[in-house]
PDB file of C-alpha atoms in Angstrom:
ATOM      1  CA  UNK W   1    -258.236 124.091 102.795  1.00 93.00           C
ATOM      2  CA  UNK W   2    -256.897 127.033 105.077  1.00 95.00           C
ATOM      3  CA  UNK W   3    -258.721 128.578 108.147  1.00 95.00           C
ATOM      4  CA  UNK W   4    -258.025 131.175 110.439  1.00 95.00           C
ATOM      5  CA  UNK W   5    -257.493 130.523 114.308  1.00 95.00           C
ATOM      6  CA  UNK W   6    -259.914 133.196 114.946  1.00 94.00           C
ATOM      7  CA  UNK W   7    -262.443 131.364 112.082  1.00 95.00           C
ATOM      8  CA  UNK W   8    -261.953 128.211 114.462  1.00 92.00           C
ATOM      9  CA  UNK W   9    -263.085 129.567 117.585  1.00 91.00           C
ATOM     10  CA  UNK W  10    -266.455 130.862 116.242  1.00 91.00           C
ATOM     11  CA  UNK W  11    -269.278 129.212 117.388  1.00 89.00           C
ATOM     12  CA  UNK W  12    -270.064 126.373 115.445  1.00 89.00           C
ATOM     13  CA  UNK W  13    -266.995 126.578 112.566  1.00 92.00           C
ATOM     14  CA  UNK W  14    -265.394 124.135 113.833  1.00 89.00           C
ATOM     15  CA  UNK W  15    -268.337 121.202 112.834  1.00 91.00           C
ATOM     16  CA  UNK W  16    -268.748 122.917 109.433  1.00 89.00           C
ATOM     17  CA  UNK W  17    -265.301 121.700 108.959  1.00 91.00           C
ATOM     18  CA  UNK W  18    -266.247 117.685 110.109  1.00 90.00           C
ATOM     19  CA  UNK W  19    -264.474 115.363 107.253  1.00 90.00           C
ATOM     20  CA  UNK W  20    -262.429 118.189 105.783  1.00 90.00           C
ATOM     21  CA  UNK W  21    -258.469 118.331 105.769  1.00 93.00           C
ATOM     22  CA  UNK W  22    -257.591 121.616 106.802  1.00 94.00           C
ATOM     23  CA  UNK W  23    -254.506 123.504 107.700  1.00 94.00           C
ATOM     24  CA  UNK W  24    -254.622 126.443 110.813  1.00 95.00           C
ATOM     25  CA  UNK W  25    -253.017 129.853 110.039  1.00 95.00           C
ATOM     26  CA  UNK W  26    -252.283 132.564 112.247  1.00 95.00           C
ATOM     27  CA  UNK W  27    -254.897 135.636 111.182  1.00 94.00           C
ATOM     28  CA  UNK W  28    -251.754 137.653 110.410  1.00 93.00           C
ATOM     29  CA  UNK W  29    -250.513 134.860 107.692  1.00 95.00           C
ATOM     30  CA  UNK W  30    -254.163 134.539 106.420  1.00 94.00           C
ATOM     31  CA  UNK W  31    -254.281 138.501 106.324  1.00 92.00           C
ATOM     32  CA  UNK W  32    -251.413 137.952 103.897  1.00 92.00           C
ATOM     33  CA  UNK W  33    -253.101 134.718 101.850  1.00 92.00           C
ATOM     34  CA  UNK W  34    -256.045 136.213 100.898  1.00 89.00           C
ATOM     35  CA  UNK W  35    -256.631 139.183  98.438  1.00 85.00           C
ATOM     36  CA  UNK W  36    -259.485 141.142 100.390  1.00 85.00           C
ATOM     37  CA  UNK W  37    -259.128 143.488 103.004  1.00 85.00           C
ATOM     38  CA  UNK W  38    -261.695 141.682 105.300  1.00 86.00           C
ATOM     39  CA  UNK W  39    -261.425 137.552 104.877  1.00 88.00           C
ATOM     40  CA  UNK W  40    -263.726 135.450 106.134  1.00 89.00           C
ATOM     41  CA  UNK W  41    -261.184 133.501 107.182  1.00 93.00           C
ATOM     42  CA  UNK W  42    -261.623 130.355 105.202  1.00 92.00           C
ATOM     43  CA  UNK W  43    -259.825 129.265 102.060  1.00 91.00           C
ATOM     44  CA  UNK W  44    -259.980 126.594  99.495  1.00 88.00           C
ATOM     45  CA  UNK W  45    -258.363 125.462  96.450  1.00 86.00           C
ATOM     46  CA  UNK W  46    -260.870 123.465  94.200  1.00 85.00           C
ATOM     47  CA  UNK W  47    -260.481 122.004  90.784  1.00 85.00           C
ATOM     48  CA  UNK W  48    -262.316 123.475  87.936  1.00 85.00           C
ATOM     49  CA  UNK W  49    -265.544 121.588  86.410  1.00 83.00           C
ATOM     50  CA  UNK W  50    -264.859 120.999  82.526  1.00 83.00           C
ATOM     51  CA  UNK W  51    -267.568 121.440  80.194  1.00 83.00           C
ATOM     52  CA  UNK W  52    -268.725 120.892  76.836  1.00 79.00           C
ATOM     53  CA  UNK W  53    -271.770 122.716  74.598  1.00 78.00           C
ATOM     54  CA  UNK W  54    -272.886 118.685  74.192  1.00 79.00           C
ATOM     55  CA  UNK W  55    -273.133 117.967  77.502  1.00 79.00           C
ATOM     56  CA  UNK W  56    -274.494 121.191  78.912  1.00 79.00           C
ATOM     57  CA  UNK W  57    -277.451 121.044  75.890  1.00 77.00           C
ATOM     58  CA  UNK W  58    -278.582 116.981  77.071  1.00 75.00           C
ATOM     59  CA  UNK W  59    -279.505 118.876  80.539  1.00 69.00           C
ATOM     60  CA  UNK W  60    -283.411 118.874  79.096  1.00 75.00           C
ATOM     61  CA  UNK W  61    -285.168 118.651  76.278  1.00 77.00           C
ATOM     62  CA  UNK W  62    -285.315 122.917  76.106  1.00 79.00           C
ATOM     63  CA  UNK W  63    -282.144 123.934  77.629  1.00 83.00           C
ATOM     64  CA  UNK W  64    -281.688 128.260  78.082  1.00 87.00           C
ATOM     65  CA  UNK W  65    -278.079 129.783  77.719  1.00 90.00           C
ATOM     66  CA  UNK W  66    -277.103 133.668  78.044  1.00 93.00           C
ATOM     67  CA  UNK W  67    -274.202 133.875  75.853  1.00 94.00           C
ATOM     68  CA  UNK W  68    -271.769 137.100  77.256  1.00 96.00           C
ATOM     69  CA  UNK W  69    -269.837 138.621  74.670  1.00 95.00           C
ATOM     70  CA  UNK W  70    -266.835 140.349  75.568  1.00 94.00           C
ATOM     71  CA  UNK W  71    -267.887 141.497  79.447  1.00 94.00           C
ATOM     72  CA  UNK W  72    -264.795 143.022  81.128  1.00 93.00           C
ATOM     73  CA  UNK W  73    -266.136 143.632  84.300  1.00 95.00           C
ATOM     74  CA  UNK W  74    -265.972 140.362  86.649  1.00 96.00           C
ATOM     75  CA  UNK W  75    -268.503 141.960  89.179  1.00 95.00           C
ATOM     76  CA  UNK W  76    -271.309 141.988  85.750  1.00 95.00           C
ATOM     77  CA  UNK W  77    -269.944 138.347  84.779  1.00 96.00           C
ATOM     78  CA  UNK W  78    -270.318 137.075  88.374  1.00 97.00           C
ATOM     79  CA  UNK W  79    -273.659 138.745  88.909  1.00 96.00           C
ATOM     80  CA  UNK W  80    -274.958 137.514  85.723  1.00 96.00           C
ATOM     81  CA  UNK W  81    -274.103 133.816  86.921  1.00 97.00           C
ATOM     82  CA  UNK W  82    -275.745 134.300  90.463  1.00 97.00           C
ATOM     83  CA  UNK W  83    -278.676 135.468  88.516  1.00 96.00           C
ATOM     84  CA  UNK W  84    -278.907 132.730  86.041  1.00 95.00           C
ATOM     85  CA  UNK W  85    -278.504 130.048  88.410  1.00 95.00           C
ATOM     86  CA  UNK W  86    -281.265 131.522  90.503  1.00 94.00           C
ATOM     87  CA  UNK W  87    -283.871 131.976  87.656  1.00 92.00           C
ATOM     88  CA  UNK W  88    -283.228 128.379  85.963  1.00 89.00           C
ATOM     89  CA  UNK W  89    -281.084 128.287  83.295  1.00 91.00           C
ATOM     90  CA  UNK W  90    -278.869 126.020  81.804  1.00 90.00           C
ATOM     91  CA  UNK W  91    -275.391 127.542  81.378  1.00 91.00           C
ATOM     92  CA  UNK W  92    -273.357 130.246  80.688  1.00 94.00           C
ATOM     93  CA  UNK W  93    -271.548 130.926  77.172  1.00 93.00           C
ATOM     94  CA  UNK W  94    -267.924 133.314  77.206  1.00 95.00           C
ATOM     95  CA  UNK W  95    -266.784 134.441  73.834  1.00 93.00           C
ATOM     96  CA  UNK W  96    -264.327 137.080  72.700  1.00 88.00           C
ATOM     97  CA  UNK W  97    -262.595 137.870  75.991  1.00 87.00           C
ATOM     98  CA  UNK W  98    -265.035 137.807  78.831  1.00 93.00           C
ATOM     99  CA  UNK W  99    -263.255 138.973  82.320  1.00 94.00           C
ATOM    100  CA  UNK W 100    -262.106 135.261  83.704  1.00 94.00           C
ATOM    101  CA  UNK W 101    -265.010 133.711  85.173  1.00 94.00           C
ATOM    102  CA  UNK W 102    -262.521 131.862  87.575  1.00 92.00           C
ATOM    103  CA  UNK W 103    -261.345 135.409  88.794  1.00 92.00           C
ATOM    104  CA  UNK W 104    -261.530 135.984  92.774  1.00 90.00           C
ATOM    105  CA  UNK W 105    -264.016 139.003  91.770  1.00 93.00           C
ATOM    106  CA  UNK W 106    -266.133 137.015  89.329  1.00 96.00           C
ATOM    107  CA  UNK W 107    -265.832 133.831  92.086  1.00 93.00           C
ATOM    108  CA  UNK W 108    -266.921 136.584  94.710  1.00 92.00           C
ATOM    109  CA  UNK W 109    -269.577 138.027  92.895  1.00 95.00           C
ATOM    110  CA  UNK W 110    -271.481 134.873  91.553  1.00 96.00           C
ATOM    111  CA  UNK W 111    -272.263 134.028  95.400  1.00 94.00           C
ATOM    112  CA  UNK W 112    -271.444 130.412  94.765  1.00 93.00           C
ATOM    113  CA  UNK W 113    -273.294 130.155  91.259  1.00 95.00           C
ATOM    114  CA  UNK W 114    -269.804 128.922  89.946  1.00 93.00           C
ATOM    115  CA  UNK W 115    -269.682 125.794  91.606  1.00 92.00           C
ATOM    116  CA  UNK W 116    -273.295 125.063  90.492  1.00 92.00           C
ATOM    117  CA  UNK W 117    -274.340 126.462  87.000  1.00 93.00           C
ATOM    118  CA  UNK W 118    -272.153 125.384  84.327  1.00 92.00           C
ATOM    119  CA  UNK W 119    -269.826 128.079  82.656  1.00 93.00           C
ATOM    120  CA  UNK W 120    -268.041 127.593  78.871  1.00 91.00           C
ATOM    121  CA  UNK W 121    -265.222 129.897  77.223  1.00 91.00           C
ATOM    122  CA  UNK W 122    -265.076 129.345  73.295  1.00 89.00           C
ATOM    123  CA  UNK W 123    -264.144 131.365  70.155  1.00 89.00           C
ATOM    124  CA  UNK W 124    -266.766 132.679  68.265  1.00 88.00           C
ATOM    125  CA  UNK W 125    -266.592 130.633  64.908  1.00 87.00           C
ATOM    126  CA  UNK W 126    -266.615 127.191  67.437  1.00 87.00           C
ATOM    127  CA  UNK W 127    -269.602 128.374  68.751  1.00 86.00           C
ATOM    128  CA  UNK W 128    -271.812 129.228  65.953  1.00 87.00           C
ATOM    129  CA  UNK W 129    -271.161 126.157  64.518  1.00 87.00           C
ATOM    130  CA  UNK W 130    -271.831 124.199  67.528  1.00 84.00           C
ATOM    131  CA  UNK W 131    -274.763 125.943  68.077  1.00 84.00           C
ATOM    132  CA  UNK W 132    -276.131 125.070  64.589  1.00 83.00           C
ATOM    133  CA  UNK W 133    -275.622 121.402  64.941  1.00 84.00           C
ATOM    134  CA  UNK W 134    -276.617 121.330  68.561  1.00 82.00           C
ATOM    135  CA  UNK W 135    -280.394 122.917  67.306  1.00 84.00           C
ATOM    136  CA  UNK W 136    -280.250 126.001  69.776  1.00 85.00           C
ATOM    137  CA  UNK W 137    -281.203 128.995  68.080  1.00 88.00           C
ATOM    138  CA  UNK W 138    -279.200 132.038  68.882  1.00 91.00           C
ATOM    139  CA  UNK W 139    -280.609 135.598  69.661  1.00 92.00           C
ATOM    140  CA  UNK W 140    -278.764 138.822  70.085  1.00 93.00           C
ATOM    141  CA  UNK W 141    -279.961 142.072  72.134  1.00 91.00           C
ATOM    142  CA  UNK W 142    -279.396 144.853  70.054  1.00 84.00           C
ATOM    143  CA  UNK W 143    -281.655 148.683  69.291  1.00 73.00           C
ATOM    144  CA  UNK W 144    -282.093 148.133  65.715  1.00 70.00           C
ATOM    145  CA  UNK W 145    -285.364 148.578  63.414  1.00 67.00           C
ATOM    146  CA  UNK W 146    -285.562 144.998  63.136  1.00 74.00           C
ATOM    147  CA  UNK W 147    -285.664 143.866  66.218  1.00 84.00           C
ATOM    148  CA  UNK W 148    -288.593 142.154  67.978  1.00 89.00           C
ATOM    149  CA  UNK W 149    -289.893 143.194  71.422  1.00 91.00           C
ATOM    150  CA  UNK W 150    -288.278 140.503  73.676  1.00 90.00           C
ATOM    151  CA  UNK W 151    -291.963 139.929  75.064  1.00 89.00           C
ATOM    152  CA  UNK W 152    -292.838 138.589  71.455  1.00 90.00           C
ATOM    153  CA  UNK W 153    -289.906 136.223  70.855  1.00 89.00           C
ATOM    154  CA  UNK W 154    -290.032 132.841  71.535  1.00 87.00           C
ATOM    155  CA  UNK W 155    -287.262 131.992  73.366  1.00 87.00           C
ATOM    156  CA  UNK W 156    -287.600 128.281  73.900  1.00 82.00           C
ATOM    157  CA  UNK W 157    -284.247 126.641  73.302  1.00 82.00           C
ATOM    158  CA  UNK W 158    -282.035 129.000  72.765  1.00 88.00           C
ATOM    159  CA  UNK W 159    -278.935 131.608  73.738  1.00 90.00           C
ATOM    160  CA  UNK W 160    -279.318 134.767  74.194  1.00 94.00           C
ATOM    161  CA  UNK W 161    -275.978 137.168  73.400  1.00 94.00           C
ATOM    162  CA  UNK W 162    -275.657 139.972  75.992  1.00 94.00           C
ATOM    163  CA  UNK W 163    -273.148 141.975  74.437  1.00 92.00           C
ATOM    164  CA  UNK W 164    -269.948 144.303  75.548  1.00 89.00           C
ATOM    165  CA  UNK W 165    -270.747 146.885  78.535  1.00 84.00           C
ATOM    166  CA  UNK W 166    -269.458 149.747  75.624  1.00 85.00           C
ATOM    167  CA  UNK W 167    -269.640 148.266  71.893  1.00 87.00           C
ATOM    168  CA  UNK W 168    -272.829 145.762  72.474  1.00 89.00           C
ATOM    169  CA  UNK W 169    -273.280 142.325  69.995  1.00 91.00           C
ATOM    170  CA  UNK W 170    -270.503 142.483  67.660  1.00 91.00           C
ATOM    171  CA  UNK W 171    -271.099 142.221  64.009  1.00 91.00           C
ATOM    172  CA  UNK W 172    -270.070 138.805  64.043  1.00 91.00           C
ATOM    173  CA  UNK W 173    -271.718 137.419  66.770  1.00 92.00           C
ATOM    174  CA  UNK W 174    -275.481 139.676  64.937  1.00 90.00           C
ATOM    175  CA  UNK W 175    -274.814 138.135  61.815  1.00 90.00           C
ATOM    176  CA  UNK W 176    -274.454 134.506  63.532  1.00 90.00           C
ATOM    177  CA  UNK W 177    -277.861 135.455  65.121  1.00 90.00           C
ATOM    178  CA  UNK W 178    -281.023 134.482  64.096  1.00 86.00           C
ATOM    179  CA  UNK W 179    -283.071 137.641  65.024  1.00 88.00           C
ATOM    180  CA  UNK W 180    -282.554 140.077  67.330  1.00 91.00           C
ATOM    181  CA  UNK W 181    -284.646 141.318  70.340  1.00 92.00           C
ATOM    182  CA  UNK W 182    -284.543 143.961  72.213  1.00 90.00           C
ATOM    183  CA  UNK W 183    -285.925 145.154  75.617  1.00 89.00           C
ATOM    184  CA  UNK W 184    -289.138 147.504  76.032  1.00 88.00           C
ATOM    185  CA  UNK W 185    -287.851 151.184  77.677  1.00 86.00           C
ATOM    186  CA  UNK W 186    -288.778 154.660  76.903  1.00 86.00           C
ATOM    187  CA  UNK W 187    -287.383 156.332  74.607  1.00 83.00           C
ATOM    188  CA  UNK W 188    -284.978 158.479  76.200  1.00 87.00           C
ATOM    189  CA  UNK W 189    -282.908 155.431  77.418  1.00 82.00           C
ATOM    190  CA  UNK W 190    -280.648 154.410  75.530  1.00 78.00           C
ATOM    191  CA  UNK W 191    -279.249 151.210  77.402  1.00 81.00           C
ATOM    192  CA  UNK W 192    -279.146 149.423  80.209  1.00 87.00           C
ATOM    193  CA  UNK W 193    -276.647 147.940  82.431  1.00 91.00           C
ATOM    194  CA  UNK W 194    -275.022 144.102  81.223  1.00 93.00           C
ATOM    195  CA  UNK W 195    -275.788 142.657  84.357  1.00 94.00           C
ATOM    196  CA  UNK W 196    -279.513 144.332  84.666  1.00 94.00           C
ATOM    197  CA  UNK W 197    -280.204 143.087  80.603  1.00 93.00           C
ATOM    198  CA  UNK W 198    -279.563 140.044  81.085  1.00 94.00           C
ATOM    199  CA  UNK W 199    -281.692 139.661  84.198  1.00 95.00           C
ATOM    200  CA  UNK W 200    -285.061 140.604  82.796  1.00 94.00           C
ATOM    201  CA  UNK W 201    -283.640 138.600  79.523  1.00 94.00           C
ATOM    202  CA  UNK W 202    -283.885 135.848  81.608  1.00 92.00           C
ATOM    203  CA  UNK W 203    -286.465 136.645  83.612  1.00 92.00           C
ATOM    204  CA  UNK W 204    -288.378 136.464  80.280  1.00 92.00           C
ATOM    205  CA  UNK W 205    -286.985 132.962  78.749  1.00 88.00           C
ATOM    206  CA  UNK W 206    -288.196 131.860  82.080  1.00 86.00           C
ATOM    207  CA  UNK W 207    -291.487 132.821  81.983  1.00 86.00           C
ATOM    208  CA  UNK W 208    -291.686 131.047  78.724  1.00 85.00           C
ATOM    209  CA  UNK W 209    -290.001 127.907  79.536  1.00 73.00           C
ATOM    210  CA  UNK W 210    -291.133 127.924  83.282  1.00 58.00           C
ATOM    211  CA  UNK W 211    -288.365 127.315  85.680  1.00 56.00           C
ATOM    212  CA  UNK W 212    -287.066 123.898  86.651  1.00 58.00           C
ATOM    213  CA  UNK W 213    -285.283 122.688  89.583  1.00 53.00           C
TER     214      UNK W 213
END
């Protein structure tokens, strides 16, 4: 752990850092150690949590995933996992190239989600297969003529695919997919942001499966 000499003089810092090995850095050298243009002036290097479909599904007896499909913006990925972690789910699922959920922007963005909610990168043939033997049924957002109105699914153990910010659910991932659901709008609206879909996505498989601490 690094901290600023201006960090340490703050009121209070200095106890927040009681039982912590830390280094002190001049503000210039910490300036040139961190990759935003205003730091907070504390840094840390932590070691990734490993994860596995098995163990994220034994969480409870109805565990809720968002599966993110190809998502190259870190700020949607990180936002995503902030929201998830705040409304009660389970987990995140990466496939096909999501923007590196390790990523200082993603990191930034998921407001501390990432060292809480638990976050797994597979390919997409691993998954479906793991899904099927792990029992979670697998949805996929999509504005097709048979899709039902997300208010009428039942989402109880399941993953949801929130697809690419400008090619949605591949064909891959929709054929994998049990049914498809799609969220109520007018008309004239064609989509919605990744970031705000999955919110009320979850929003809804939380009203279903009530949220749990």
């Amino acid at each position: 752990t690094y901290v600023s000499e201006s960090f340490l003089l703050e009121d209070g810092h200095k106890s927040l850092l009681s039982g912590i090995s830390y280094e002190v850095v001049k503000d210039s050298v910490f300036e040139q150690m961190s990759d935003t243009l205003t730091p907070q002036g504390i840094l840390a290097v932590v070691r990734q949590q490993e994860y596995t479909l098995e163990k994220m599904t034994a969480l409870r007896k109805n565990p809720l995933f968002l599966l993110l499909e190809d998502l190259q913006d870190p700020g949607n990925v990180g936002t995503i996992w902030r929201t998830a972690d705040a409304l009660g789910a389970d987990g995140l699922l990466l496939v096909n190239g999501c923007a590196d959920p390790y990523g200082p922007k993603t990191v930034r963005a998921s407001m501390g989600a990432c060292f809480r909610l638990p976050v797994w990168e597979t390919g997409q043939e691993e998954l479906c297969a793991l899904l099927e033997r792990s029992g979670l049924s697998l949805y996929a957002t999509a504005l097709r003529e048979d899709t039902v109105s997300l208010e009428r699914a039942n989402l109880g153990r399941c993953a949801v695919i929130i697809g690419s910010e400008g090619r949605g659910v591949s064909q891959g991932l929709l054929e994998c997919s049990g049914q498809t659901i799609r969220i109520p709008m007018r008309s004239r609206c064609e989509s919605l942001n990744a970031a705000a879909a999955a919110s009320i996505v979850l929003w809804e498989m939380v009203r279903q499966g009530g949220l749990e601490e």
